[in-house]
Amino acid sequence: MLHNVYLYGGQVTSWKNAHGEELLFVSSKASFRPPRAIRGGIPICFPQLKSTGSLEQYGFARNRIWSIDLDPPPSPSDISHKAFVDLILTHSEEDMKIWPHRYDCRLRVALGPTGDLMLTSRIRNTNTDGKSFTFRFAYQTYFFVTDISEVRVEGLETLDYLDNLKNGERFTEQEDAITFESEVDKVYLSTPTKIAILDHERKRTFELRKDGLPDAVVWNPWDKKAKSMADFGDNEYMHMLCVEAACVEEPITLKPGEEWKGRQGISAVPSSYCSEQLDPRRLLLSG
């Protein structure tokens, strides 16, 4: 299993299984240079999501140049990685004009022994003026799917969500599973630690596991919006789905010296392999 990581955006752009099949979607029209963020892979959204503040949509972390972290925090001894890289983004004088805070934003991208892709983020307030700061965060993961009309998402049923297509109005999910036949842009609240994305056409299930990120964004632009996006092919909506481990509803506040940690792990397995463990009731109970 392979993965590619760009210093631009600190962004994973490729994750392949043992057969060499690509598991993440990147648009054929994606730009890989500033100022536009890379359309696909796993953009890091920090310190803002959508229009929840005065910054650009989804914050600035996804279109800044990150650095290799030469002094990363130690890993717990019980975690084994096949390969990993540590990146860091820190405040710049330029960014402090638009977001006047000092911070360290660390990211470890790791491959587990069975090819799971694991992202761990640590954000520390390094302000010297005694000021706290507040932020939101998301791993905006673009999954590659064979045919969006044959995809379902399980683990979010019965939950409340904010519908961004209806001015963020709050609803409760009534369906047994989420399926797709038009544009979707929803923020599910207080979600379980496991979410499943079933690609029936490929008989593959992605399992997303998360920690420190209570919400989950589900997004597909469908045909009309796809045509309006300069960095997205007209028909590419059929082959992608964003399911994002996120902190949206309740932002995180850090005092100087405090650190927040969030994690996301994704694995891809044959659907038959995990049909039992992806029972929605079991998903909601699994810690």
GROMACS .gro file of N, CA, C and O in nm, residues 21 23 31-32 38 48 56 79 96 99 142 188 195 211 219 227 271 281 283:
model
   76
   21GLU      N    1  -0.489  -0.032  -0.640
   21GLU     CA    2  -0.608   0.046  -0.673
   21GLU      C    3  -0.612   0.173  -0.588
   21GLU      O    4  -0.592   0.167  -0.467
   23LEU      N    5  -0.766   0.462  -0.376
   23LEU     CA    6  -0.881   0.466  -0.286
   23LEU      C    7  -0.929   0.608  -0.258
   23LEU      O    8  -1.039   0.626  -0.205
   31SER      N    9  -0.561   2.174  -0.904
   31SER     CA   10  -0.440   2.257  -0.907
   31SER      C   11  -0.353   2.219  -0.788
   31SER      O   12  -0.404   2.200  -0.677
   32PHE      N   13  -0.223   2.209  -0.811
   32PHE     CA   14  -0.132   2.166  -0.704
   32PHE      C   15  -0.039   2.280  -0.661
   32PHE      O   16   0.069   2.256  -0.611
   38ILE      N   17  -0.577   2.195  -0.321
   38ILE     CA   18  -0.582   2.075  -0.405
   38ILE      C   19  -0.721   2.013  -0.391
   38ILE      O   20  -0.765   1.982  -0.281
   48GLN      N   21  -1.088   2.732   1.031
   48GLN     CA   22  -1.227   2.768   1.007
   48GLN      C   23  -1.289   2.669   0.909
   48GLN      O   24  -1.220   2.611   0.825
   56GLU      N   25  -1.091   3.279   0.482
   56GLU     CA   26  -1.136   3.210   0.362
   56GLU      C   27  -1.207   3.081   0.402
   56GLU      O   28  -1.181   3.024   0.508
   79ILE      N   29   0.158   0.143   1.931
   79ILE     CA   30   0.115   0.168   1.792
   79ILE      C   31   0.231   0.135   1.698
   79ILE      O   32   0.342   0.185   1.715
   96MET      N   33  -0.073   3.612   1.064
   96MET     CA   34  -0.115   3.677   1.189
   96MET      C   35  -0.192   3.806   1.163
   96MET      O   36  -0.264   3.854   1.250
   99TRP      N   37  -0.534   3.623   1.117
   99TRP     CA   38  -0.572   3.539   1.233
   99TRP      C   39  -0.461   3.559   1.336
   99TRP      O   40  -0.360   3.489   1.332
  142TYR      N   41  -1.181   1.283   0.054
  142TYR     CA   42  -1.249   1.252  -0.072
  142TYR      C   43  -1.228   1.103  -0.103
  142TYR      O   44  -1.119   1.063  -0.145
  188TYR      N   45  -2.351   1.606   1.016
  188TYR     CA   46  -2.413   1.519   1.119
  188TYR      C   47  -2.345   1.546   1.252
  188TYR      O   48  -2.222   1.559   1.260
  195ILE      N   49  -1.784   0.508   1.110
  195ILE     CA   50  -1.878   0.531   1.002
  195ILE      C   51  -1.836   0.441   0.886
  195ILE      O   52  -1.716   0.425   0.861
  211ASP      N   53  -1.148   1.013   1.643
  211ASP     CA   54  -1.136   1.043   1.785
  211ASP      C   55  -1.112   1.193   1.800
  211ASP      O   56  -1.028   1.249   1.728
  219TRP      N   57  -2.069   1.511   0.178
  219TRP     CA   58  -2.083   1.606   0.067
  219TRP      C   59  -2.061   1.540  -0.068
  219TRP      O   60  -1.965   1.465  -0.086
  227LYS      N   61  -2.047   2.128  -1.252
  227LYS     CA   62  -2.022   2.207  -1.374
  227LYS      C   63  -1.978   2.350  -1.342
  227LYS      O   64  -1.914   2.415  -1.424
  271SER      N   65  -1.663  -0.589   0.121
  271SER     CA   66  -1.788  -0.564   0.195
  271SER      C   67  -1.833  -0.686   0.274
  271SER      O   68  -1.883  -0.675   0.384
  281ARG      N   69  -2.666  -0.078   1.453
  281ARG     CA   70  -2.681  -0.072   1.599
  281ARG      C   71  -2.548  -0.098   1.667
  281ARG      O   72  -2.514  -0.035   1.767
  283LEU      N   73  -2.259  -0.037   1.534
  283LEU     CA   74  -2.175   0.081   1.509
  283LEU      C   75  -2.200   0.188   1.615
  283LEU      O   76  -2.106   0.246   1.667
   0.00000   0.00000   0.00000
